[in-house]
Each structure stands twice: as C-alpha cells, then as structure tokens.
mmCIF file of C-alpha atoms in Angstrom:
data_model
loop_
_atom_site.group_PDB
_atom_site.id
_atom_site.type_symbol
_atom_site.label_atom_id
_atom_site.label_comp_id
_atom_site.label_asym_id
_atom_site.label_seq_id
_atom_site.Cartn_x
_atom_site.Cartn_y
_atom_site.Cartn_z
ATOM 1 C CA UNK A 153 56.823 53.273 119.541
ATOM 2 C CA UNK A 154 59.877 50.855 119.584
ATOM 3 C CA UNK A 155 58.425 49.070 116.563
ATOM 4 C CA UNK A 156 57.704 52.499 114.914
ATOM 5 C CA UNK A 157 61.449 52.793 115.368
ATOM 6 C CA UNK A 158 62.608 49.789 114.252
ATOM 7 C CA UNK A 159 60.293 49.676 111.048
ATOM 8 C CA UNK A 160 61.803 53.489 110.361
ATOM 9 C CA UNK A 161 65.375 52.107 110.701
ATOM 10 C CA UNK A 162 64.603 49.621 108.160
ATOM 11 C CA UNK A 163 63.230 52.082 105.560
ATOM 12 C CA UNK A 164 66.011 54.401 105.938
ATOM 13 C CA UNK A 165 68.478 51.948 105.424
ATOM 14 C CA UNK A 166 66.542 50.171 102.275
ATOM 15 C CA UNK A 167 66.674 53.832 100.999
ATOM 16 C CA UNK A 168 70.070 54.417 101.360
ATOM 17 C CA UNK A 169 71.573 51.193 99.422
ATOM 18 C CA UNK A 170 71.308 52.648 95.962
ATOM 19 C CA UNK A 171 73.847 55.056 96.882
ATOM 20 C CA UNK A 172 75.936 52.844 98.463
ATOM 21 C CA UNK A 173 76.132 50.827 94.969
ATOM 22 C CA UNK A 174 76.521 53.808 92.814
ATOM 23 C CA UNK A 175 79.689 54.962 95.244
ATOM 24 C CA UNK A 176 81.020 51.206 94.780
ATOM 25 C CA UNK A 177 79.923 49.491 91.705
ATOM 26 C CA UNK A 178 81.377 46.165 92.322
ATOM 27 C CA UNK A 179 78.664 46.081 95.300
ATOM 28 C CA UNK A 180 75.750 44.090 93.870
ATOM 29 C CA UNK A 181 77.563 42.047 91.270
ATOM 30 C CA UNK A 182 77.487 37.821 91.334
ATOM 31 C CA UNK A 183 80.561 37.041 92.339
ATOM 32 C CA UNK A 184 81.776 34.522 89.193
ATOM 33 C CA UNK A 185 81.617 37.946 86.757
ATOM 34 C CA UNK A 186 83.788 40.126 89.714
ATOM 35 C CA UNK A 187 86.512 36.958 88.867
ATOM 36 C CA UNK A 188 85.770 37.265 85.125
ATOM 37 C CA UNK A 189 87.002 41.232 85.148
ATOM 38 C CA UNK A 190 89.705 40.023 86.726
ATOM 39 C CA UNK A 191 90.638 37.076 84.718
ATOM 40 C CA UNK A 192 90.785 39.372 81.879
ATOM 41 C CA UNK A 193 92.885 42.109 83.151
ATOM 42 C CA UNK A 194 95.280 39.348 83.904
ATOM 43 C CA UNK A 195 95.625 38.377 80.501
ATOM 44 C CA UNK A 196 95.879 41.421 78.846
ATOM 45 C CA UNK A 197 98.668 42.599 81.296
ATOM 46 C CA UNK A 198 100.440 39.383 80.909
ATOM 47 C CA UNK A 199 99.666 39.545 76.843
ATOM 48 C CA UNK A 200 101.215 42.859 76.663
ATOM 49 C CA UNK A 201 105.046 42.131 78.717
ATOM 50 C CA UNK A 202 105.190 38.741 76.668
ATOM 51 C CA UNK A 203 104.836 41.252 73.386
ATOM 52 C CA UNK A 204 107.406 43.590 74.373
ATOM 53 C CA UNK A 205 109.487 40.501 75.807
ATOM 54 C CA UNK A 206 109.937 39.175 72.598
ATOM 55 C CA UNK A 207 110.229 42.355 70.834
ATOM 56 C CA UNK A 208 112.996 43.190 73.039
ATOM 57 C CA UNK A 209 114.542 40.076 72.671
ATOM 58 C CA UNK A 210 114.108 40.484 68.687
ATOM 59 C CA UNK A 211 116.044 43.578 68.793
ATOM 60 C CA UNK A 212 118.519 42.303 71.008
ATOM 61 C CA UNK A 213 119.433 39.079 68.846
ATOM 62 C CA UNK A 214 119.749 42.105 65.258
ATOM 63 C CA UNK A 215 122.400 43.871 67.326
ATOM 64 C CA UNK A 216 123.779 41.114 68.536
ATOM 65 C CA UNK A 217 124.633 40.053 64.789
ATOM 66 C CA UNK A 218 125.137 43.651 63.454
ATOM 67 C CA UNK A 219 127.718 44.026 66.229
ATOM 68 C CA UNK A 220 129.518 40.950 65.434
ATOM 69 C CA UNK A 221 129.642 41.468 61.914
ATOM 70 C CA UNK A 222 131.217 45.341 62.593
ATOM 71 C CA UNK A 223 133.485 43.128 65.084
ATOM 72 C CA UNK A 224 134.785 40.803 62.379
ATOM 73 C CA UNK A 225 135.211 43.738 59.901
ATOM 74 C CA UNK A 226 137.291 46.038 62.319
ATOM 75 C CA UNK A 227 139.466 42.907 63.519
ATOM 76 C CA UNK A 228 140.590 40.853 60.447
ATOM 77 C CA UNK A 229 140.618 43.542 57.710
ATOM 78 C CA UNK A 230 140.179 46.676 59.248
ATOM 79 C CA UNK A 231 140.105 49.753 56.871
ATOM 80 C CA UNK A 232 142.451 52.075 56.616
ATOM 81 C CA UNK A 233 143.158 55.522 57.208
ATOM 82 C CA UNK A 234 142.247 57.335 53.099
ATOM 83 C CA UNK A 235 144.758 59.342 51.720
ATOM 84 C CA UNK A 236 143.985 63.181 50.994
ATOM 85 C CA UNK A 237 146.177 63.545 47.619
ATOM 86 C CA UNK A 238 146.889 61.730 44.948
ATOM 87 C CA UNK A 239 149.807 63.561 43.075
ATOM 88 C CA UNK A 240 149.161 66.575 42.580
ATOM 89 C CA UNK A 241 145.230 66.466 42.731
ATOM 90 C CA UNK A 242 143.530 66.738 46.374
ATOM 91 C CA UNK A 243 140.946 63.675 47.140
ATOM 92 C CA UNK A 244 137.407 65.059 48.729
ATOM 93 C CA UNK A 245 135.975 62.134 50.339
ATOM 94 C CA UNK A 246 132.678 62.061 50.866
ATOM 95 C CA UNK A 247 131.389 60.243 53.589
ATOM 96 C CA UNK A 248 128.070 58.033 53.254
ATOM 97 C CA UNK A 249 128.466 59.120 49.515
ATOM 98 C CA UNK A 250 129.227 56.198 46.597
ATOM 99 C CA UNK A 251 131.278 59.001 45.051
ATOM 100 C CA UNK A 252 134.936 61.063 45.737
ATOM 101 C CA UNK A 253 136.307 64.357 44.121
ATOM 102 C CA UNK A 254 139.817 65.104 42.794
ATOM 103 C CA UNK A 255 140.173 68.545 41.822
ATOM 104 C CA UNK A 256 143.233 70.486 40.903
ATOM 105 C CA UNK A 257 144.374 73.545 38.543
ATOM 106 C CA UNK A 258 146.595 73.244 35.345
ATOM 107 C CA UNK A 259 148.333 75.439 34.195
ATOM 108 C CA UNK A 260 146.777 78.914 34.613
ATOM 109 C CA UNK A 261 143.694 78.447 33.075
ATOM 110 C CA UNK A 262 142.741 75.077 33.804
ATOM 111 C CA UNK A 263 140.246 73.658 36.457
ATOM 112 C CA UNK A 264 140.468 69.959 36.734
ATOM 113 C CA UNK A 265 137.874 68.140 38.445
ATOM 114 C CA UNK A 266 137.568 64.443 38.251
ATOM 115 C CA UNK A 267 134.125 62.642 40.128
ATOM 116 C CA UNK A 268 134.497 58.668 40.475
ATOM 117 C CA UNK A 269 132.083 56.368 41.626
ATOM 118 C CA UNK A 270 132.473 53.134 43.866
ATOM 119 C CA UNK A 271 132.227 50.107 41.890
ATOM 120 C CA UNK A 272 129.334 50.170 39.806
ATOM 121 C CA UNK A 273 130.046 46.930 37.835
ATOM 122 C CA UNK A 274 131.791 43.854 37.479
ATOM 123 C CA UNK A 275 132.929 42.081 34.149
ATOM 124 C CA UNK A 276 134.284 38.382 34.071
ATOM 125 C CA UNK A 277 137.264 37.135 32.892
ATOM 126 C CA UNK A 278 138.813 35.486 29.819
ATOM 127 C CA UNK A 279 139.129 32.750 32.464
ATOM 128 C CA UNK A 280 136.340 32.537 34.416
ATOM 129 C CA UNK A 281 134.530 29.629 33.787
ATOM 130 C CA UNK A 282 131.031 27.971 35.511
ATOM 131 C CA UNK A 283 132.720 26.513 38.575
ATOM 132 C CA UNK A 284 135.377 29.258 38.842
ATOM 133 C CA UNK A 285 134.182 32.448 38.116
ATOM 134 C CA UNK A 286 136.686 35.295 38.046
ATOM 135 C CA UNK A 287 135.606 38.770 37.249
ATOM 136 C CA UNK A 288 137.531 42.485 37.603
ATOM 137 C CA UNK A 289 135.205 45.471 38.711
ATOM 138 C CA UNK A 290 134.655 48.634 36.974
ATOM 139 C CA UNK A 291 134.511 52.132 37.944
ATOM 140 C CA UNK A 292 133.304 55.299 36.057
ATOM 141 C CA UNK A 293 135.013 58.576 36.501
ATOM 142 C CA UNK A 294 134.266 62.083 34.903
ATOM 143 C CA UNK A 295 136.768 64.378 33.877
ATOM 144 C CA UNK A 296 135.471 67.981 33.875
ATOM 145 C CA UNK A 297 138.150 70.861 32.542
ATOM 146 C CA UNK A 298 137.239 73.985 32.180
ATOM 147 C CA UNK A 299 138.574 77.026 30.704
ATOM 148 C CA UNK A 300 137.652 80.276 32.960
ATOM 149 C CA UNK A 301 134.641 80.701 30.384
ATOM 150 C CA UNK A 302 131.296 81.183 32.400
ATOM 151 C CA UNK A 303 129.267 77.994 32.083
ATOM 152 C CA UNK A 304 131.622 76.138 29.446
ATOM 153 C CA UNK A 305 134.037 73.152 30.089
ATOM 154 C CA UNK A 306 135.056 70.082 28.320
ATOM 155 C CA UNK A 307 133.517 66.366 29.824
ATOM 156 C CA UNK A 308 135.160 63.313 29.348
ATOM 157 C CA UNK A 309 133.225 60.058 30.816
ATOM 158 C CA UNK A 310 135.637 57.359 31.605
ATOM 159 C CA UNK A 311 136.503 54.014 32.602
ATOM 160 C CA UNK A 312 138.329 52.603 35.230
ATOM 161 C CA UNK A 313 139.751 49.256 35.360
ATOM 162 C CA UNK A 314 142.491 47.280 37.811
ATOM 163 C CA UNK A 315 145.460 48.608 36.010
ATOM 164 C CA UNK A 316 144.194 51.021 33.096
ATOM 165 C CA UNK A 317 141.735 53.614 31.731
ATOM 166 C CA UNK A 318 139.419 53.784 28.939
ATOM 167 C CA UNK A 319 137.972 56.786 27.429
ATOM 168 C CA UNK A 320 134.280 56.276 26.397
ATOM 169 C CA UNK A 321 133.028 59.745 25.288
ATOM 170 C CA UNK A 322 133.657 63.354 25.388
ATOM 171 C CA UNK A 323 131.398 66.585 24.625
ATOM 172 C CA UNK A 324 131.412 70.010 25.385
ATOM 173 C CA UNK A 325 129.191 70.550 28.409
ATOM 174 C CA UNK A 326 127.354 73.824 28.307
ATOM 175 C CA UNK A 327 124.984 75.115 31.104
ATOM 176 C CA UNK A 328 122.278 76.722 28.334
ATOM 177 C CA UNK A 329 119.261 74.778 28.247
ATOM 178 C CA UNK A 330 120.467 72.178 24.924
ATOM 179 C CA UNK A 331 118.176 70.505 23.105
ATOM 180 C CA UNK A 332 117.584 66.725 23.284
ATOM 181 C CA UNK A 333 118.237 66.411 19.847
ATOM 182 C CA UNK A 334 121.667 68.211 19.578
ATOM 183 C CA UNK A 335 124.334 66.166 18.542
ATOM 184 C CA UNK A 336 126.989 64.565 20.890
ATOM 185 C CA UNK A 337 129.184 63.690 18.509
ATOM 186 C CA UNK A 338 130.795 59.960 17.499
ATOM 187 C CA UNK A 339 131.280 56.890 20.359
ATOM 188 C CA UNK A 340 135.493 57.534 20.857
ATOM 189 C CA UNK A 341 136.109 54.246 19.322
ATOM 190 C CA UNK A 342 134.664 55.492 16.227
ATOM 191 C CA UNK A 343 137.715 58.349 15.935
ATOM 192 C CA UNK A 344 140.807 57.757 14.009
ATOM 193 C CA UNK A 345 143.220 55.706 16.190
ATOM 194 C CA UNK A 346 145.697 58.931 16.256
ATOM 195 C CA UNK A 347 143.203 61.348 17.433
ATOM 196 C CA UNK A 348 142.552 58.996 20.227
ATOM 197 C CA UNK A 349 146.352 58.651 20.986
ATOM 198 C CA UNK A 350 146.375 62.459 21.119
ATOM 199 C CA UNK A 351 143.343 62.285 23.338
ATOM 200 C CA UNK A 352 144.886 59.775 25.652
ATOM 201 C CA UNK A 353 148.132 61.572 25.963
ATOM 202 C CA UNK A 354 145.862 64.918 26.683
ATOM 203 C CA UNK A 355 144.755 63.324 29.863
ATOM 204 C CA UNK A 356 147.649 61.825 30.960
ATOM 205 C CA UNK A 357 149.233 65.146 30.714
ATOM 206 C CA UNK A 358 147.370 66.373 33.403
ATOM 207 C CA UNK A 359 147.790 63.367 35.518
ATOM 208 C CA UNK A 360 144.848 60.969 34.341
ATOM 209 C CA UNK A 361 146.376 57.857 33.481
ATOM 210 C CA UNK A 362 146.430 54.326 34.662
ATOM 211 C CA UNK A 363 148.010 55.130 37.542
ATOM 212 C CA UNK A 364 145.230 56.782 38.376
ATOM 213 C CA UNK A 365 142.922 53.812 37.923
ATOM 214 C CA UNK A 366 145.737 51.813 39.983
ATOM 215 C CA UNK A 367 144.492 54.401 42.473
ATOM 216 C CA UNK A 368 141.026 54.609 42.576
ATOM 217 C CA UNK A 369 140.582 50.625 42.316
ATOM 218 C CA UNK A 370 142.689 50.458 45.709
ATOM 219 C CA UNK A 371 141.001 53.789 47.245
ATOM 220 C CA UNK A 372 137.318 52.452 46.791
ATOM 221 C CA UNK A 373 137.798 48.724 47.859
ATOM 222 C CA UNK A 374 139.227 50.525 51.178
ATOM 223 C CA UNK A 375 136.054 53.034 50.886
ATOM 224 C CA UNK A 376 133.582 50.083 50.554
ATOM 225 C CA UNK A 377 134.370 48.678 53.502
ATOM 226 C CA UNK A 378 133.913 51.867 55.317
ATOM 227 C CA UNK A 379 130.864 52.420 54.297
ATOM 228 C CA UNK A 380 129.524 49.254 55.069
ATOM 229 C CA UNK A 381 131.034 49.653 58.559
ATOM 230 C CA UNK A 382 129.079 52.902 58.401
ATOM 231 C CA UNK A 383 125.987 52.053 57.107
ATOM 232 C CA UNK A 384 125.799 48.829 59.458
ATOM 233 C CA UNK A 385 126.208 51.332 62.866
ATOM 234 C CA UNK A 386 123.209 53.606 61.308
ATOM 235 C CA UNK A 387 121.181 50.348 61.393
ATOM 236 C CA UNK A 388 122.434 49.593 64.649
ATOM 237 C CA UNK A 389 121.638 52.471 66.547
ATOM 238 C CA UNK A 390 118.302 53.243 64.792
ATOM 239 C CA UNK A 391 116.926 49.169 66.542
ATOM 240 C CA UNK A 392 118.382 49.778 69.220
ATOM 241 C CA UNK A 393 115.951 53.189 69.724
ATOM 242 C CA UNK A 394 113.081 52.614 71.876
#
C-alpha cells in the first residue's frame, strides 16, 4: 500500500509539471538563453536613453546658439521702437511680413496707398572694386491712387534708393479680367523728359519724394532686424518642443 502511495505521488506530480511551465515560461529554459533575454533588454534600454541623450543634447547646443545670437542682437544694436506716420501718411506694419503700407487721402477724391518691400536687391558702387566691394540696396514701392471709380486706379511701380526715387512704370490698373496682350504702354524712360518732370512733381505733390525713400531705407534696415529677431524665436521655440 505505502508503495502504491508513493508510486501515485509520483504520477501526480509528473502530471502536474506542464502546467507549472505554461504558468511560468522561464521554467524549463537552459540557463545561458534566460541571460541572453536579458542581455538584450539591456541593450536596447541602454540604446534607447543614449538616443534621446544626444538628441537632447543636440537641441540643447541649437538653442544655446539661437539664444546667443538673439542676445547679441538685442544688446549691441537693438531695434527700435517703428514709427506709425510718416507725414501725413499712416505706416501699417506688418509683422512677419517683408512688406509695410502707407495709406492716406488727397484731396477729396484721392486714396493714396503706397506698398514697399524690404530690401529686395543690392547694386554696387561706382567704387566698389574686388577687394572692397561697396554696394547700396534697393527697395520697390507701389503707388496705388485711385479716384472713387469702382475697380479703377492709377499704379505707379517704383524705386527706392538711399537718398532718392525712381519711377519705373505706370498703367491704369483695372479689376476686369485684361487680356495678356493689352498694351502697357512705353518703359518711363522712353517719355519725353518734361512729361516725366510733370510725373515726378505729381508724386511729390502728394508726398512721394526722396524723402520718402530717406524713409523707407532707414524704416526697413530697423524692420530687418526685427524680423530676424522674430523669425530666430519661432525657430527657437519650435526645437525646443518635445
């Protein structure tokens, strides 16, 4: 009977291991692969923090250097403070934009609106030479005057350098569909020289003279540095995002 027992025991037992295993699978496995799993999970874990170590640090160093550049910028030449008039015209800045907006009326009829880009180009000098170059930048500004008459005005595309401004076309600007074969009339240098006196002293007139490119040389190198300021603190703040 006590070997009956004892030979019972063993069967039950022998029986009952496969559970056992399935409950635990690491029960049953050599030893050297149990170290292997580990080994590996190790390595991936530590793979893993070193990657977002040095991506951290990477982000770290670019606003580092963004910061210090904003630093040197705000400290040595800091901009300043742009002015909302410019005789009798009213400046619309427009932030993150490369353009501003003068606009004022003339008389009764008259709508003025003049649009001016940042620089757009720069021209060298009579003496610039290989190891000295010296250029002046450039500016283009758009005079728009209309009338009161629905969809009508006249457009005059100019230039602005350091201390003067050059007319280079005008048309009549229309908002009916125009063909693109109508004609535009001549290039402005092509006119007779009086008619482009009389054109000149049109504009200035209504306040569009060289004082104006005086103006908008000394307005945009003050609005180029803010948006640079600007545009570096976008960059900033999108790295530094997680």
């Amino acid at each position: 009977m006590a070997r009956f027992v004892r030979c019972l025991r063993r069967t039950v037992f022998s029986n009952s291991s496969p559970s056992i295993a399935i409950r635990n699978p690491t029960i049953g496995l050599p030893t050297n692969q149990n170290r292997n799993f580990l080994i590996i999970g190790r390595c991936l874990s530590s793979g893993s923090y070193v990657s977002e170590m040095q991506k951290s640090a990477f982000q770290g160093n670019i606003c580092r250097l963004i910061r210090n550049e904003i630093d040197y910028e705000l400290n040595h030449s800091p901009p300043l403070q742009s002015p909302s008039s410019f005789g009798p015209f009213i400046v619309e800045e427009r932030p993150g934009e490369q353009w501003i907006s003068l606009k004022r009326k003339y008389g009764e009829k008259e709508d003025i609106k003049v649009e001016a880009t940042m620089f757009d180009r720069s021209v060298p000098t009579s003496k610039s030479t290989s190891t000295e170059p010296e250029f002046v930048l450039h500016i283009t500004f758009v005079v728009n005057i209309s009338k009161g008459i629905p969809g009508e005005s006249l457009e005059i595309m100019c230039s602005a350098w350091p201390d003067n401004i050059e007319i280079i076309n005008l048309r009549i600007r229309k908002n009916t569909n125009s063909s693109p074969s109508s004609y535009g009339g001549p290039e402005f240098e092509e006119l007779d020289d009086e008619l482009q006196d009389a054109l000149y002293q049109f504009l200035e007139e209504r306040g569009i003279s060289d004082e104006l490119a005086v103006f908008l040389h000394r307005y945009m190198k003050n609005k180029s540095k803010v948006e640079y300021v600007r545009w570096m603190e976008s960059v900033k703040s999108y790295v530094e995002q997680n």
